[in-house]
PDB file of C-alpha atoms and ligand atoms in Angstrom:
ATOM      1  CA  MET A 272      86.452 166.126 142.607  1.00 42.00           C
ATOM      2  CA  LYS A 273      85.447 165.100 146.095  1.00 45.00           C
ATOM      3  CA  GLN A 274      82.123 163.723 144.971  1.00 50.00           C
ATOM      4  CA  ALA A 275      83.722 161.485 142.334  1.00 49.00           C
ATOM      5  CA  THR A 276      85.983 159.996 145.016  1.00 48.00           C
ATOM      6  CA  ASP A 277      83.024 159.338 147.289  1.00 56.00           C
ATOM      7  CA  ILE A 278      81.130 157.561 144.543  1.00 54.00           C
ATOM      8  CA  ASP A 279      84.119 155.489 143.507  1.00 64.00           C
ATOM      9  CA  HIS A 280      84.446 154.293 147.079  1.00 79.00           C
ATOM     10  CA  TYR A 281      81.525 151.951 146.337  1.00 89.00           C
ATOM     11  CA  ARG A 282      83.002 149.098 144.324  1.00 92.00           C
ATOM     12  CA  LEU A 283      80.731 146.532 142.759  1.00 96.00           C
ATOM     13  CA  ALA A 284      80.866 142.869 143.682  1.00 97.00           C
ATOM     14  CA  TYR A 285      80.740 140.670 140.596  1.00 98.00           C
ATOM     15  CA  TYR A 286      79.591 137.131 139.866  1.00 98.00           C
ATOM     16  CA  GLY A 287      81.900 134.808 141.800  1.00 97.00           C
ATOM     17  CA  SER A 288      82.174 137.089 144.840  1.00 98.00           C
ATOM     18  CA  ASP A 289      81.251 135.318 148.105  1.00 97.00           C
ATOM     19  CA  ILE A 290      79.194 138.225 149.401  1.00 97.00           C
ATOM     20  CA  LEU A 291      76.689 137.724 146.577  1.00 98.00           C
ATOM     21  CA  ARG A 292      76.033 134.195 147.870  1.00 98.00           C
ATOM     22  CA  LYS A 293      75.208 135.063 151.468  1.00 98.00           C
ATOM     23  CA  VAL A 294      71.736 135.512 152.865  1.00 98.00           C
ATOM     24  CA  ALA A 295      71.945 139.126 154.043  1.00 98.00           C
ATOM     25  CA  PRO A 296      70.900 139.744 157.658  1.00 98.00           C
ATOM     26  CA  GLU A 297      67.995 142.053 158.448  1.00 98.00           C
ATOM     27  CA  VAL A 298      68.601 145.669 159.379  1.00 98.00           C
ATOM     28  CA  LYS A 299      67.834 146.072 163.105  1.00 97.00           C
ATOM     29  CA  ASN A 300      68.415 149.791 163.336  1.00 96.00           C
ATOM     30  CA  ILE A 301      67.894 152.402 160.643  1.00 98.00           C
ATOM     31  CA  ASP A 302      70.801 154.578 161.729  1.00 97.00           C
ATOM     32  CA  GLN A 303      72.846 157.179 159.861  1.00 96.00           C
ATOM     33  CA  GLY A 304      75.068 154.450 158.444  1.00 95.00           C
ATOM     34  CA  VAL A 305      72.036 152.886 156.751  1.00 97.00           C
ATOM     35  CA  ILE A 306      70.865 156.268 155.406  1.00 97.00           C
ATOM     36  CA  ASP A 307      74.358 156.995 154.021  1.00 95.00           C
ATOM     37  CA  LEU A 308      74.537 153.533 152.493  1.00 96.00           C
ATOM     38  CA  ILE A 309      71.211 154.053 150.697  1.00 97.00           C
ATOM     39  CA  GLU A 310      72.459 157.380 149.364  1.00 96.00           C
ATOM     40  CA  GLY A 311      75.574 155.569 148.120  1.00 95.00           C
ATOM     41  CA  MET A 312      73.409 152.941 146.435  1.00 97.00           C
ATOM     42  CA  PHE A 313      71.522 155.634 144.503  1.00 96.00           C
ATOM     43  CA  HIS A 314      74.908 157.098 143.471  1.00 95.00           C
ATOM     44  CA  VAL A 315      76.054 153.724 142.175  1.00 95.00           C
ATOM     45  CA  MET A 316      72.815 153.236 140.207  1.00 96.00           C
ATOM     46  CA  ARG A 317      73.304 156.638 138.566  1.00 93.00           C
ATOM     47  CA  ARG A 318      77.016 156.031 137.956  1.00 93.00           C
ATOM     48  CA  ASP A 319      76.619 152.552 136.477  1.00 93.00           C
ATOM     49  CA  ARG A 320      73.159 153.072 134.942  1.00 93.00           C
ATOM     50  CA  GLY A 321      71.389 150.445 136.983  1.00 95.00           C
ATOM     51  CA  ILE A 322      67.646 150.445 137.654  1.00 97.00           C
ATOM     52  CA  GLY A 323      68.027 148.391 140.817  1.00 98.00           C
ATOM     53  CA  LEU A 324      70.675 147.546 143.384  1.00 98.00           C
ATOM     54  CA  ALA A 325      70.976 145.361 146.470  1.00 98.00           C
ATOM     55  CA  ALA A 326      73.415 146.270 149.267  1.00 98.00           C
ATOM     56  CA  PRO A 327      75.513 143.056 148.889  1.00 98.00           C
ATOM     57  CA  GLN A 328      76.364 144.239 145.354  1.00 98.00           C
ATOM     58  CA  ILE A 329      78.484 146.965 146.952  1.00 97.00           C
ATOM     59  CA  HIS A 330      79.929 144.596 149.566  1.00 97.00           C
ATOM     60  CA  VAL A 331      77.475 145.315 152.366  1.00 97.00           C
ATOM     61  CA  SER A 332      75.577 142.280 153.635  1.00 97.00           C
ATOM     62  CA  LYS A 333      72.326 143.941 154.753  1.00 98.00           C
ATOM     63  CA  LYS A 334      68.736 143.523 153.604  1.00 98.00           C
ATOM     64  CA  ILE A 335      68.437 146.782 151.670  1.00 98.00           C
ATOM     65  CA  LEU A 336      67.447 147.384 148.055  1.00 98.00           C
ATOM     66  CA  THR A 337      67.098 150.488 145.929  1.00 98.00           C
ATOM     67  CA  ILE A 338      65.174 150.908 142.683  1.00 98.00           C
ATOM     68  CA  ASN A 339      65.110 153.839 140.299  1.00 96.00           C
ATOM     69  CA  LEU A 340      62.658 153.510 137.427  1.00 95.00           C
ATOM     70  CA  GLU A 341      62.224 157.233 136.786  1.00 92.00           C
ATOM     71  CA  VAL A 342      63.361 156.880 133.156  1.00 90.00           C
ATOM     72  CA  TYR A 343      60.468 154.445 132.713  1.00 91.00           C
ATOM     73  CA  ARG A 344      58.103 156.793 134.598  1.00 90.00           C
ATOM     74  CA  GLY A 345      58.218 154.329 137.462  1.00 90.00           C
ATOM     75  CA  PRO A 346      59.038 154.717 141.156  1.00 91.00           C
ATOM     76  CA  SER A 347      62.291 155.552 142.873  1.00 95.00           C
ATOM     77  CA  ILE A 348      62.424 153.757 146.220  1.00 97.00           C
ATOM     78  CA  ALA A 349      64.594 152.279 148.941  1.00 98.00           C
ATOM     79  CA  LEU A 350      63.236 149.290 150.830  1.00 98.00           C
ATOM     80  CA  ILE A 351      64.643 147.819 154.029  1.00 98.00           C
ATOM     81  CA  ASN A 352      64.060 144.192 155.055  1.00 98.00           C
ATOM     82  CA  PRO A 353      61.830 143.508 152.043  1.00 98.00           C
ATOM     83  CA  GLU A 354      59.837 140.326 152.022  1.00 97.00           C
ATOM     84  CA  ILE A 355      57.600 138.843 149.323  1.00 97.00           C
ATOM     85  CA  LEU A 356      54.101 138.237 150.700  1.00 98.00           C
ATOM     86  CA  GLY A 357      52.625 136.614 147.617  1.00 97.00           C
ATOM     87  CA  ASP A 358      52.538 136.529 143.848  1.00 96.00           C
ATOM     88  CA  SER A 359      50.132 136.074 140.967  1.00 91.00           C
ATOM     89  CA  GLY A 360      51.435 132.587 140.226  1.00 88.00           C
ATOM     90  CA  ASP A 361      51.647 133.106 136.467  1.00 92.00           C
ATOM     91  CA  GLU A 362      55.257 133.172 135.266  1.00 95.00           C
ATOM     92  CA  VAL A 363      56.176 135.574 132.515  1.00 96.00           C
ATOM     93  CA  PRO A 364      59.461 135.923 130.596  1.00 96.00           C
ATOM     94  CA  TYR A 365      61.434 139.145 130.711  1.00 95.00           C
ATOM     95  CA  GLU A 366      64.989 139.940 129.722  1.00 96.00           C
ATOM     96  CA  GLU A 367      67.148 140.677 132.767  1.00 97.00           C
ATOM     97  CA  GLY A 368      70.631 142.025 133.294  1.00 97.00           C
ATOM     98  CA  CYS A 369      72.630 142.771 136.439  1.00 98.00           C
ATOM     99  CA  LEU A 370      75.419 145.176 137.377  1.00 97.00           C
ATOM    100  CA  SER A 371      77.157 142.219 139.048  1.00 98.00           C
ATOM    101  CA  VAL A 372      76.936 140.133 135.872  1.00 98.00           C
ATOM    102  CA  PRO A 373      77.854 142.786 133.264  1.00 97.00           C
ATOM    103  CA  GLY A 374      77.276 142.169 129.579  1.00 96.00           C
ATOM    104  CA  ILE A 375      74.821 139.302 130.017  1.00 97.00           C
ATOM    105  CA  MET A 376      71.119 139.732 129.255  1.00 97.00           C
ATOM    106  CA  LYS A 377      68.816 136.722 129.398  1.00 97.00           C
ATOM    107  CA  GLU A 378      65.125 136.026 129.658  1.00 97.00           C
ATOM    108  CA  VAL A 379      64.040 134.869 133.102  1.00 97.00           C
ATOM    109  CA  LEU A 380      60.633 133.527 134.123  1.00 97.00           C
ATOM    110  CA  ARG A 381      59.060 135.110 137.190  1.00 97.00           C
ATOM    111  CA  PRO A 382      55.556 135.900 138.435  1.00 97.00           C
ATOM    112  CA  GLY A 383      54.120 138.999 136.734  1.00 97.00           C
ATOM    113  CA  GLU A 384      52.638 140.489 139.904  1.00 98.00           C
ATOM    114  CA  ILE A 385      53.813 140.433 143.497  1.00 98.00           C
ATOM    115  CA  SER A 386      53.102 141.881 146.922  1.00 98.00           C
ATOM    116  CA  VAL A 387      56.084 142.965 148.986  1.00 98.00           C
ATOM    117  CA  ARG A 388      56.365 144.241 152.534  1.00 98.00           C
ATOM    118  CA  GLY A 389      59.257 146.272 153.874  1.00 98.00           C
ATOM    119  CA  LEU A 390      60.368 149.377 155.726  1.00 98.00           C
ATOM    120  CA  THR A 391      60.957 152.865 154.360  1.00 97.00           C
ATOM    121  CA  THR A 392      64.019 154.879 155.418  1.00 96.00           C
ATOM    122  CA  GLU A 393      61.752 156.433 158.098  1.00 96.00           C
ATOM    123  CA  GLY A 394      61.097 152.978 159.515  1.00 97.00           C
ATOM    124  CA  LYS A 395      57.493 152.948 158.345  1.00 97.00           C
ATOM    125  CA  GLU A 396      56.103 149.581 157.251  1.00 98.00           C
ATOM    126  CA  VAL A 397      54.752 149.616 153.705  1.00 98.00           C
ATOM    127  CA  GLN A 398      53.107 147.078 151.440  1.00 98.00           C
ATOM    128  CA  ILE A 399      53.719 147.367 147.714  1.00 97.00           C
ATOM    129  CA  ASP A 400      51.626 145.654 145.044  1.00 97.00           C
ATOM    130  CA  ALA A 401      53.718 145.703 141.889  1.00 97.00           C
ATOM    131  CA  ASP A 402      53.459 144.514 138.327  1.00 95.00           C
ATOM    132  CA  GLY A 403      55.435 144.937 135.110  1.00 95.00           C
ATOM    133  CA  LEU A 404      59.020 146.117 135.300  1.00 96.00           C
ATOM    134  CA  PHE A 405      58.658 147.205 138.940  1.00 97.00           C
ATOM    135  CA  ALA A 406      57.636 143.672 139.999  1.00 97.00           C
ATOM    136  CA  ARG A 407      60.518 142.287 137.979  1.00 97.00           C
ATOM    137  CA  VAL A 408      63.187 144.501 139.559  1.00 98.00           C
ATOM    138  CA  LEU A 409      61.819 143.932 143.077  1.00 98.00           C
ATOM    139  CA  GLN A 410      62.098 140.160 142.642  1.00 98.00           C
ATOM    140  CA  HIS A 411      65.576 140.396 141.125  1.00 98.00           C
ATOM    141  CA  GLU A 412      66.841 142.543 144.037  1.00 98.00           C
ATOM    142  CA  ILE A 413      65.147 140.452 146.736  1.00 98.00           C
ATOM    143  CA  ASP A 414      66.867 137.425 145.193  1.00 98.00           C
ATOM    144  CA  HIS A 415      70.200 139.212 145.727  1.00 98.00           C
ATOM    145  CA  LEU A 416      69.395 139.592 149.438  1.00 98.00           C
ATOM    146  CA  ASN A 417      68.970 135.821 149.588  1.00 98.00           C
ATOM    147  CA  GLY A 418      72.204 135.033 147.767  1.00 98.00           C
ATOM    148  CA  ILE A 419      70.536 134.275 144.423  1.00 98.00           C
ATOM    149  CA  LEU A 420      71.599 135.661 141.033  1.00 98.00           C
ATOM    150  CA  PHE A 421      69.409 135.801 137.922  1.00 98.00           C
ATOM    151  CA  VAL A 422      71.745 133.404 136.100  1.00 98.00           C
ATOM    152  CA  ASP A 423      70.809 130.767 138.723  1.00 97.00           C
ATOM    153  CA  ARG A 424      67.268 130.912 137.357  1.00 97.00           C
ATOM    154  CA  LEU A 425      68.256 130.110 133.769  1.00 97.00           C
ATOM    155  CA  GLU A 426      67.877 126.663 132.264  1.00 95.00           C
ATOM    156  CA  ASP A 427      71.023 124.583 132.751  1.00 96.00           C
ATOM    157  CA  TYR A 428      71.848 124.510 129.047  1.00 96.00           C
ATOM    158  CA  VAL A 429      71.556 128.310 128.804  1.00 95.00           C
ATOM    159  CA  ARG A 430      73.842 128.800 131.791  1.00 95.00           C
ATOM    160  CA  LYS A 431      76.363 126.330 130.342  1.00 96.00           C
ATOM    161  CA  GLU A 432      76.576 128.456 127.206  1.00 96.00           C
ATOM    162  CA  LEU A 433      77.611 131.351 129.427  1.00 97.00           C
ATOM    163  CA  THR A 434      80.466 129.500 131.170  1.00 97.00           C
ATOM    164  CA  SER A 435      83.338 131.344 129.497  1.00 97.00           C
ATOM    165  CA  GLU A 436      81.667 134.763 129.862  1.00 97.00           C
ATOM    166  CA  LEU A 437      81.003 134.093 133.544  1.00 98.00           C
ATOM    167  CA  LYS A 438      84.624 133.081 134.038  1.00 97.00           C
ATOM    168  CA  LYS A 439      85.728 136.447 132.649  1.00 97.00           C
ATOM    169  CA  ILE A 440      83.291 138.292 134.896  1.00 98.00           C
ATOM    170  CA  LYS A 441      84.666 136.481 137.973  1.00 97.00           C
ATOM    171  CA  LYS A 442      88.059 138.034 137.276  1.00 97.00           C
ATOM    172  CA  LEU A 443      86.609 141.547 137.627  1.00 96.00           C
ATOM    173  CA  ASN A 444      86.537 140.922 141.397  1.00 96.00           C
ATOM    174  CA  LYS A 445      90.338 140.930 141.472  1.00 89.00           C
ATOM    175  CA  LYS A 446      90.826 144.250 139.695  1.00 77.00           C
TER     176      LYS A 446
HETATM  177 ZN1   ZN B 637      71.383 142.129 140.016  1.00 69.54          ZN
END
């Protein structure tokens, strides 16, 4: 049962939580704490069936994201201090959801292709050129690191329709 306890230690932050609104600081040192945190993030994605996670979603304000697209035959990666270098310019719609905004799925417009730079867990600088679902998840998670949620990117009238659902989600932070 030890493992279950360890996993449950990572509680999700939901819509309305202050930590989701902060710009997360960069990681200066990839120490054991960072490695353990990334492992915890992969646990949370497995536990809650997420394909992407940003550290602030488990109450840690650091520029770290994890993505696991293995079920879609895509990559499984952790990226530290990710930064978008450029995009294709064309905006395409795609339905998004978020572990911090449970139960809501809405189409969001974002560029279809992007280039991202960041560090691996070994501290090696990598550049990733992504398209499709991978590009989508990268942008969604990088938004999190800048205090932005996908519902912020919806048209005002769409977001207004979600007001009562969002109010309910806010209350999950107090449980
Ligand atoms: Zn999210």
